[in-house]
């Protein structure tokens, strides 16, 4: 896959510029309580936009259900092989919105979702994530502290429902129920059921004081050029 500048993209978009990323992570996390910050948060407290998404859950649910029934989503190993080797190669993803760039397919695949997130400046990514039966996402930490991650259940098996551990706290997904996780903490996911788990994941900017918010925004916008590249990979174009 070629970069916007015509060169091969090397490594992982989520793990480049390690020195700067690690420095910013320390500053950002220190500003929000360090190790005292909660692993799991109520969506309406830290992500007010969740109320809008959840008010349109019926439409979003139908669009995503139709999408996964008509199209085979791309495995993570074919999108970001470096990161997939650490987490799971068998996680399947669809990017409706990535690094503030829209997936043109989303205009027909999930127009309600796309229209909503385009009006939310703090929303960086909107991803449909499918975890197949008996698949585990290995314990790992998110690489960048400038975001928080919102989950809402789309399809969840009733028998042995899949769950996530974030540090020493647990969350079991339910259809239409949401949670926000601080994925800079170690977390792992288990699907021990015989059915697939489908969720909508929204990455949004971590709430911080104004100077840090601006620094975070600048750093994230520097990666905006990779949005189309990652969307094309997920689309298998």
GROMACS .gro file of C-alpha atoms in nm:
model
  237
    1UNK     CA    1   0.000   0.000   0.000
    2UNK     CA    2   0.136   0.338  -0.098
    3UNK     CA    3   0.139   0.636   0.131
    4UNK     CA    4  -0.008   0.971   0.027
    5UNK     CA    5   0.341   1.070  -0.080
    6UNK     CA    6   0.379   0.765  -0.300
    7UNK     CA    7   0.609   0.567  -0.068
    8UNK     CA    8   0.534   0.234   0.096
    9UNK     CA    9   0.386   0.273   0.441
   10UNK     CA   10   0.612   0.098   0.691
   11UNK     CA   11   0.534  -0.019   1.042
   12UNK     CA   12   0.209   0.074   1.211
   13UNK     CA   13   0.029   0.408   1.202
   14UNK     CA   14  -0.046   0.362   1.572
   15UNK     CA   15   0.316   0.303   1.676
   16UNK     CA   16   0.534   0.547   1.484
   17UNK     CA   17   0.723   0.843   1.639
   18UNK     CA   18   0.779   0.640   1.955
   19UNK     CA   19   0.985   0.899   2.147
   20UNK     CA   20   0.735   1.182   2.100
   21UNK     CA   21   0.439   0.952   2.157
   22UNK     CA   22   0.578   0.819   2.485
   23UNK     CA   23   0.657   1.170   2.608
   24UNK     CA   24   0.308   1.295   2.525
   25UNK     CA   25   0.151   0.989   2.685
   26UNK     CA   26   0.323   1.069   3.015
   27UNK     CA   27   0.213   1.433   3.003
   28UNK     CA   28  -0.145   1.357   2.899
   29UNK     CA   29  -0.201   1.081   3.154
   30UNK     CA   30  -0.043   1.280   3.436
   31UNK     CA   31  -0.286   1.564   3.363
   32UNK     CA   32  -0.591   1.338   3.407
   33UNK     CA   33  -0.493   1.161   3.727
   34UNK     CA   34  -0.222   0.921   3.621
   35UNK     CA   35  -0.272   0.573   3.765
   36UNK     CA   36  -0.573   0.700   3.965
   37UNK     CA   37  -0.784   0.754   3.653
   38UNK     CA   38  -1.071   0.504   3.607
   39UNK     CA   39  -1.034   0.224   3.350
   40UNK     CA   40  -1.403   0.236   3.254
   41UNK     CA   41  -1.620   0.547   3.234
   42UNK     CA   42  -1.986   0.631   3.179
   43UNK     CA   43  -2.030   0.746   2.820
   44UNK     CA   44  -2.261   1.037   2.898
   45UNK     CA   45  -2.007   1.184   3.142
   46UNK     CA   46  -1.703   1.199   2.913
   47UNK     CA   47  -1.856   1.175   2.566
   48UNK     CA   48  -2.173   1.387   2.550
   49UNK     CA   49  -2.204   1.311   2.179
   50UNK     CA   50  -2.297   0.956   2.279
   51UNK     CA   51  -2.649   1.079   2.353
   52UNK     CA   52  -2.691   1.174   1.987
   53UNK     CA   53  -2.557   0.841   1.864
   54UNK     CA   54  -2.779   0.648   2.102
   55UNK     CA   55  -3.085   0.850   2.000
   56UNK     CA   56  -3.025   0.712   1.649
   57UNK     CA   57  -2.930   0.361   1.763
   58UNK     CA   58  -3.213   0.188   1.575
   59UNK     CA   59  -3.096   0.326   1.240
   60UNK     CA   60  -2.727   0.269   1.317
   61UNK     CA   61  -2.797  -0.088   1.431
   62UNK     CA   62  -2.986  -0.166   1.112
   63UNK     CA   63  -2.717  -0.018   0.889
   64UNK     CA   64  -2.435  -0.210   1.057
   65UNK     CA   65  -2.633  -0.534   1.063
   66UNK     CA   66  -2.699  -0.502   0.690
   67UNK     CA   67  -2.332  -0.421   0.628
   68UNK     CA   68  -2.192  -0.727   0.805
   69UNK     CA   69  -2.450  -0.954   0.645
   70UNK     CA   70  -2.369  -0.843   0.291
   71UNK     CA   71  -1.992  -0.797   0.309
   72UNK     CA   72  -1.696  -0.991   0.445
   73UNK     CA   73  -1.497  -0.746   0.654
   74UNK     CA   74  -1.118  -0.733   0.638
   75UNK     CA   75  -0.905  -0.903   0.900
   76UNK     CA   76  -0.683  -0.680   1.110
   77UNK     CA   77  -0.368  -0.858   0.990
   78UNK     CA   78  -0.437  -0.722   0.641
   79UNK     CA   79  -0.487  -0.367   0.771
   80UNK     CA   80  -0.213  -0.321   1.032
   81UNK     CA   81   0.001  -0.638   1.049
   82UNK     CA   82   0.244  -0.497   1.305
   83UNK     CA   83  -0.028  -0.414   1.555
   84UNK     CA   84  -0.228  -0.728   1.468
   85UNK     CA   85   0.067  -0.947   1.566
   86UNK     CA   86   0.041  -0.802   1.918
   87UNK     CA   87  -0.337  -0.819   1.953
   88UNK     CA   88  -0.506  -1.064   1.714
   89UNK     CA   89  -0.489  -1.131   1.343
   90UNK     CA   90  -0.851  -1.243   1.338
   91UNK     CA   91  -1.023  -0.925   1.447
   92UNK     CA   92  -1.229  -0.785   1.156
   93UNK     CA   93  -1.279  -0.412   1.104
   94UNK     CA   94  -1.463  -0.162   0.887
   95UNK     CA   95  -1.374   0.207   0.903
   96UNK     CA   96  -1.667   0.438   0.833
   97UNK     CA   97  -1.457   0.736   0.948
   98UNK     CA   98  -1.082   0.729   1.011
   99UNK     CA   99  -0.857   1.018   1.113
  100UNK     CA  100  -1.135   1.261   1.018
  101UNK     CA  101  -1.155   1.107   0.669
  102UNK     CA  102  -1.475   0.948   0.543
  103UNK     CA  103  -1.501   0.611   0.377
  104UNK     CA  104  -1.690   0.676   0.055
  105UNK     CA  105  -1.855   0.336   0.091
  106UNK     CA  106  -2.005   0.450   0.420
  107UNK     CA  107  -2.225   0.694   0.231
  108UNK     CA  108  -2.434   0.394   0.130
  109UNK     CA  109  -2.328   0.137   0.393
  110UNK     CA  110  -2.400   0.343   0.704
  111UNK     CA  111  -2.514   0.694   0.606
  112UNK     CA  112  -2.676   0.773   0.941
  113UNK     CA  113  -2.358   0.694   1.133
  114UNK     CA  114  -2.140   0.883   0.887
  115UNK     CA  115  -2.362   1.192   0.888
  116UNK     CA  116  -2.360   1.202   1.268
  117UNK     CA  117  -1.986   1.161   1.327
  118UNK     CA  118  -1.901   1.416   1.059
  119UNK     CA  119  -2.077   1.673   1.277
  120UNK     CA  120  -1.875   1.577   1.588
  121UNK     CA  121  -1.533   1.751   1.580
  122UNK     CA  122  -1.395   1.541   1.866
  123UNK     CA  123  -1.464   1.210   1.689
  124UNK     CA  124  -1.152   1.075   1.520
  125UNK     CA  125  -1.254   0.724   1.414
  126UNK     CA  126  -1.580   0.532   1.376
  127UNK     CA  127  -1.519   0.160   1.337
  128UNK     CA  128  -1.733  -0.151   1.311
  129UNK     CA  129  -1.549  -0.432   1.490
  130UNK     CA  130  -1.637  -0.801   1.455
  131UNK     CA  131  -1.495  -1.064   1.689
  132UNK     CA  132  -1.563  -1.415   1.568
  133UNK     CA  133  -1.653  -1.711   1.794
  134UNK     CA  134  -1.378  -1.843   2.021
  135UNK     CA  135  -1.145  -1.551   1.939
  136UNK     CA  136  -0.948  -1.369   2.208
  137UNK     CA  137  -0.776  -1.033   2.180
  138UNK     CA  138  -0.453  -1.070   2.376
  139UNK     CA  139  -0.374  -0.838   2.666
  140UNK     CA  140  -0.239  -0.513   2.525
  141UNK     CA  141  -0.233  -0.137   2.580
  142UNK     CA  142  -0.344   0.137   2.344
  143UNK     CA  143  -0.042   0.317   2.200
  144UNK     CA  144  -0.163   0.677   2.233
  145UNK     CA  145  -0.312   0.853   2.537
  146UNK     CA  146  -0.480   1.132   2.342
  147UNK     CA  147  -0.795   0.931   2.281
  148UNK     CA  148  -1.068   0.749   2.469
  149UNK     CA  149  -1.274   0.470   2.312
  150UNK     CA  150  -1.652   0.437   2.314
  151UNK     CA  151  -1.817   0.097   2.261
  152UNK     CA  152  -2.182   0.016   2.197
  153UNK     CA  153  -2.311  -0.336   2.137
  154UNK     CA  154  -2.461  -0.417   1.796
  155UNK     CA  155  -2.471  -0.799   1.804
  156UNK     CA  156  -2.391  -0.991   2.123
  157UNK     CA  157  -2.440  -1.365   2.179
  158UNK     CA  158  -2.673  -1.437   2.471
  159UNK     CA  159  -2.494  -1.757   2.573
  160UNK     CA  160  -2.152  -1.682   2.724
  161UNK     CA  161  -2.163  -1.318   2.613
  162UNK     CA  162  -1.821  -1.173   2.524
  163UNK     CA  163  -1.653  -0.941   2.772
  164UNK     CA  164  -1.356  -0.710   2.810
  165UNK     CA  165  -1.116  -0.675   3.101
  166UNK     CA  166  -0.958  -0.333   3.151
  167UNK     CA  167  -0.705  -0.361   3.433
  168UNK     CA  168  -0.912  -0.518   3.713
  169UNK     CA  169  -1.253  -0.408   3.585
  170UNK     CA  170  -1.482  -0.602   3.354
  171UNK     CA  171  -1.754  -0.509   3.106
  172UNK     CA  172  -1.989  -0.751   2.930
  173UNK     CA  173  -2.135  -0.611   2.609
  174UNK     CA  174  -2.509  -0.582   2.560
  175UNK     CA  175  -2.695  -0.469   2.250
  176UNK     CA  176  -2.759  -0.094   2.272
  177UNK     CA  177  -2.555  -0.050   2.592
  178UNK     CA  178  -2.244   0.168   2.590
  179UNK     CA  179  -1.922   0.215   2.783
  180UNK     CA  180  -1.605   0.421   2.744
  181UNK     CA  181  -1.269   0.262   2.812
  182UNK     CA  182  -0.930   0.413   2.869
  183UNK     CA  183  -0.743   0.179   2.640
  184UNK     CA  184  -0.403   0.301   2.758
  185UNK     CA  185  -0.461   0.058   3.042
  186UNK     CA  186  -0.391  -0.308   2.975
  187UNK     CA  187  -0.703  -0.473   2.838
  188UNK     CA  188  -0.805  -0.800   2.677
  189UNK     CA  189  -1.119  -0.935   2.514
  190UNK     CA  190  -1.277  -1.280   2.531
  191UNK     CA  191  -1.539  -1.429   2.303
  192UNK     CA  192  -1.595  -1.779   2.440
  193UNK     CA  193  -1.936  -1.808   2.273
  194UNK     CA  194  -2.039  -1.977   1.950
  195UNK     CA  195  -2.154  -1.648   1.798
  196UNK     CA  196  -1.984  -1.336   1.671
  197UNK     CA  197  -1.967  -1.013   1.868
  198UNK     CA  198  -2.023  -0.691   1.676
  199UNK     CA  199  -1.972  -0.346   1.825
  200UNK     CA  200  -1.942   0.012   1.709
  201UNK     CA  201  -1.621   0.173   1.834
  202UNK     CA  202  -1.580   0.549   1.841
  203UNK     CA  203  -1.240   0.701   1.916
  204UNK     CA  204  -1.270   1.056   2.045
  205UNK     CA  205  -1.029   1.310   2.185
  206UNK     CA  206  -0.956   1.267   2.553
  207UNK     CA  207  -1.093   1.565   2.751
  208UNK     CA  208  -0.796   1.769   2.877
  209UNK     CA  209  -0.712   2.128   2.968
  210UNK     CA  210  -0.693   2.370   2.675
  211UNK     CA  211  -0.315   2.372   2.608
  212UNK     CA  212  -0.295   1.992   2.609
  213UNK     CA  213  -0.611   1.963   2.402
  214UNK     CA  214  -0.451   2.183   2.136
  215UNK     CA  215  -0.126   1.983   2.138
  216UNK     CA  216  -0.325   1.661   2.111
  217UNK     CA  217  -0.529   1.799   1.821
  218UNK     CA  218  -0.215   1.906   1.634
  219UNK     CA  219  -0.052   1.565   1.680
  220UNK     CA  220  -0.362   1.380   1.565
  221UNK     CA  221  -0.411   1.606   1.265
  222UNK     CA  222  -0.055   1.525   1.156
  223UNK     CA  223  -0.179   1.169   1.098
  224UNK     CA  224  -0.485   1.277   0.903
  225UNK     CA  225  -0.303   1.207   0.578
  226UNK     CA  226  -0.309   0.835   0.663
  227UNK     CA  227  -0.687   0.824   0.689
  228UNK     CA  228  -0.749   0.734   0.327
  229UNK     CA  229  -0.466   0.479   0.328
  230UNK     CA  230  -0.610   0.288   0.623
  231UNK     CA  231  -0.963   0.306   0.484
  232UNK     CA  232  -0.842   0.160   0.154
  233UNK     CA  233  -0.669  -0.122   0.340
  234UNK     CA  234  -0.982  -0.201   0.538
  235UNK     CA  235  -1.185  -0.186   0.216
  236UNK     CA  236  -0.929  -0.423   0.062
  237UNK     CA  237  -0.889  -0.185  -0.233
   0.00000   0.00000   0.00000
